[in-house]
Structures are given as C-alpha cells and as structure tokens.
Amino acid sequence: MNETRHDAIDRRLREDGRRAVPDDGFSLRIERALPPRRLSRAWFRPALVLGSAAIGSVLAWALAPAGTSVVQGFLDLARLQPNTPSALVAMGLAVAMAVTAAVLAAEEN
C-alpha cells in the first residue's frame, strides 16, 4: 500500500517539475547579462602532469650519478647523511613528487 502512495506522490512531483515556471523573460535577461562561458581546458591537467613526469624522468636519468640507488639514498637520509649522491637523488625524487602533488592539488576543481 505504501508503494502505491509513494508512486502517486512521485508521479505528481514529476508532473509538476515538467511545467514551465512563468518568469516574463527574467531567466533570459539574466542569461544574456552573464559573461560568456570560458572554454573547457580538460586536456590541460593531464598534459601538464604527463609533461612534468616526462621532463622529470629525463632530468633524473641525465643528472643522476652513476651507481646510485634511491633505496640507499633514503637509508642515507635516515642516517642523517644528506650529502651522499644517493641521498641527493632521493631528495630530488621527493621534491619532484611534492611538486607533482602541488600541481594536482592546484588543478583540482
């Protein structure tokens, strides 16, 4: 019995929602007074993240000293030895990830 009652209420609400609300052109005037819509830049965020990742990867590969290990770098940092080449690579990786996170957070809508 409740199903029928809810169906009737739902039907009435849907019918009422389909009716136009008379506003004497108010909506049209407001719509025309609004500034034009900006174009969507849905491609910008993925391109920025992929481009940053590609540039960061190339720079990490080109500038990393030979024979360094990121794991060893984090171990050096844990032992408070920040001046070893591995530690510098690990810090660079952490900074790159922080910048990527900042870009993603800034572009979040």
mmCIF file of C-alpha atoms in Angstrom:
data_model
loop_
_atom_site.group_PDB
_atom_site.id
_atom_site.type_symbol
_atom_site.label_atom_id
_atom_site.label_comp_id
_atom_site.label_asym_id
_atom_site.label_seq_id
_atom_site.Cartn_x
_atom_site.Cartn_y
_atom_site.Cartn_z
ATOM 1 C CA MET A 1 0.000 0.000 0.000
ATOM 2 C CA ASN A 2 2.858 2.399 0.726
ATOM 3 C CA GLU A 3 4.329 1.627 -2.694
ATOM 4 C CA THR A 4 1.221 2.925 -4.449
ATOM 5 C CA ARG A 5 1.120 6.055 -2.324
ATOM 6 C CA HIS A 6 4.807 6.809 -2.992
ATOM 7 C CA ASP A 7 4.291 6.177 -6.710
ATOM 8 C CA ALA A 8 1.414 8.645 -6.780
ATOM 9 C CA ILE A 9 3.451 11.293 -4.963
ATOM 10 C CA ASP A 10 6.410 10.671 -7.245
ATOM 11 C CA ARG A 11 4.187 10.951 -10.323
ATOM 12 C CA ARG A 12 2.709 14.256 -9.122
ATOM 13 C CA LEU A 13 6.121 15.697 -8.356
ATOM 14 C CA ARG A 14 7.424 14.733 -11.780
ATOM 15 C CA GLU A 15 4.396 16.290 -13.495
ATOM 16 C CA ASP A 16 4.847 19.472 -11.508
ATOM 17 C CA GLY A 17 8.546 19.563 -12.393
ATOM 18 C CA ARG A 18 7.774 19.389 -16.128
ATOM 19 C CA ARG A 19 5.633 22.524 -16.065
ATOM 20 C CA ALA A 20 7.296 25.760 -17.084
ATOM 21 C CA VAL A 21 7.545 28.483 -14.479
ATOM 22 C CA PRO A 22 6.327 31.838 -15.832
ATOM 23 C CA ASP A 23 9.034 34.437 -15.328
ATOM 24 C CA ASP A 24 8.220 37.063 -18.009
ATOM 25 C CA GLY A 25 11.633 36.696 -19.647
ATOM 26 C CA PHE A 26 13.579 37.108 -16.388
ATOM 27 C CA SER A 27 15.687 33.983 -16.940
ATOM 28 C CA LEU A 28 16.556 35.036 -20.486
ATOM 29 C CA ARG A 29 17.609 38.536 -19.347
ATOM 30 C CA ILE A 30 19.820 37.099 -16.615
ATOM 31 C CA GLU A 31 21.348 34.584 -19.014
ATOM 32 C CA ARG A 32 22.180 37.327 -21.528
ATOM 33 C CA ALA A 33 23.714 39.513 -18.799
ATOM 34 C CA LEU A 34 26.146 36.776 -17.715
ATOM 35 C CA PRO A 35 29.695 36.830 -19.088
ATOM 36 C CA PRO A 36 30.414 34.347 -21.885
ATOM 37 C CA ARG A 37 31.405 30.827 -20.861
ATOM 38 C CA ARG A 38 35.062 30.018 -20.758
ATOM 39 C CA LEU A 39 36.231 27.153 -22.903
ATOM 40 C CA SER A 40 36.894 23.931 -21.060
ATOM 41 C CA ARG A 41 40.540 23.012 -20.641
ATOM 42 C CA ALA A 42 40.021 19.349 -19.808
ATOM 43 C CA TRP A 43 43.204 18.443 -21.694
ATOM 44 C CA PHE A 44 45.399 20.847 -19.688
ATOM 45 C CA ARG A 45 45.735 18.903 -16.434
ATOM 46 C CA PRO A 46 46.675 15.510 -17.943
ATOM 47 C CA ALA A 47 49.073 17.210 -20.365
ATOM 48 C CA LEU A 48 50.707 19.141 -17.530
ATOM 49 C CA VAL A 49 51.120 16.067 -15.358
ATOM 50 C CA LEU A 50 52.398 13.864 -18.202
ATOM 51 C CA GLY A 51 54.743 16.572 -19.439
ATOM 52 C CA SER A 52 56.097 17.188 -15.950
ATOM 53 C CA ALA A 53 56.611 13.474 -15.410
ATOM 54 C CA ALA A 54 58.422 13.116 -18.742
ATOM 55 C CA ILE A 55 60.690 16.102 -18.111
ATOM 56 C CA GLY A 56 61.385 14.953 -14.553
ATOM 57 C CA SER A 57 62.240 11.456 -15.737
ATOM 58 C CA VAL A 58 64.648 12.728 -18.378
ATOM 59 C CA LEU A 59 66.306 15.098 -15.902
ATOM 60 C CA ALA A 60 66.572 12.372 -13.252
ATOM 61 C CA TRP A 61 68.129 9.995 -15.757
ATOM 62 C CA ALA A 62 70.531 12.596 -17.147
ATOM 63 C CA LEU A 63 71.629 14.142 -13.856
ATOM 64 C CA ALA A 64 71.756 11.124 -11.551
ATOM 65 C CA PRO A 65 75.273 9.998 -10.705
ATOM 66 C CA ALA A 66 76.267 6.515 -11.835
ATOM 67 C CA GLY A 67 75.732 3.699 -9.370
ATOM 68 C CA THR A 68 73.216 5.461 -7.141
ATOM 69 C CA SER A 69 70.282 3.721 -5.555
ATOM 70 C CA VAL A 70 67.151 5.503 -4.396
ATOM 71 C CA VAL A 71 66.722 2.998 -1.574
ATOM 72 C CA GLN A 72 70.297 3.647 -0.457
ATOM 73 C CA GLY A 73 69.576 7.364 -0.664
ATOM 74 C CA PHE A 74 66.634 7.090 1.709
ATOM 75 C CA LEU A 75 68.764 4.980 4.053
ATOM 76 C CA ASP A 76 71.464 7.672 3.940
ATOM 77 C CA LEU A 77 68.845 10.295 4.777
ATOM 78 C CA ALA A 78 67.611 8.175 7.675
ATOM 79 C CA ARG A 79 71.211 8.024 8.958
ATOM 80 C CA LEU A 80 71.441 11.836 8.602
ATOM 81 C CA GLN A 81 73.940 11.694 5.743
ATOM 82 C CA PRO A 82 72.301 14.090 3.259
ATOM 83 C CA ASN A 83 75.402 14.860 1.180
ATOM 84 C CA THR A 84 75.834 11.468 -0.485
ATOM 85 C CA PRO A 85 74.878 11.193 -4.176
ATOM 86 C CA SER A 86 72.184 8.624 -3.382
ATOM 87 C CA ALA A 87 70.653 10.921 -0.752
ATOM 88 C CA LEU A 88 70.604 13.808 -3.222
ATOM 89 C CA VAL A 89 68.804 11.626 -5.768
ATOM 90 C CA ALA A 90 66.285 10.561 -3.112
ATOM 91 C CA MET A 91 65.663 14.186 -2.109
ATOM 92 C CA GLY A 92 65.256 15.152 -5.756
ATOM 93 C CA LEU A 93 62.693 12.382 -6.192
ATOM 94 C CA ALA A 94 60.812 13.540 -3.091
ATOM 95 C CA VAL A 95 60.791 17.150 -4.332
ATOM 96 C CA ALA A 96 59.553 16.043 -7.767
ATOM 97 C CA MET A 97 56.707 14.090 -6.176
ATOM 98 C CA ALA A 98 55.826 17.070 -3.958
ATOM 99 C CA VAL A 99 55.703 19.401 -6.978
ATOM 100 C CA THR A 100 53.509 16.929 -8.867
ATOM 101 C CA ALA A 101 51.173 16.702 -5.872
ATOM 102 C CA ALA A 102 51.016 20.508 -5.684
ATOM 103 C CA VAL A 103 50.119 20.722 -9.380
ATOM 104 C CA LEU A 104 47.390 18.135 -8.967
ATOM 105 C CA ALA A 105 46.027 19.879 -5.865
ATOM 106 C CA ALA A 106 46.059 23.281 -7.572
ATOM 107 C CA GLU A 107 44.175 21.977 -10.606
ATOM 108 C CA GLU A 108 41.578 20.102 -8.542
ATOM 109 C CA ASN A 109 38.102 21.504 -9.038
#
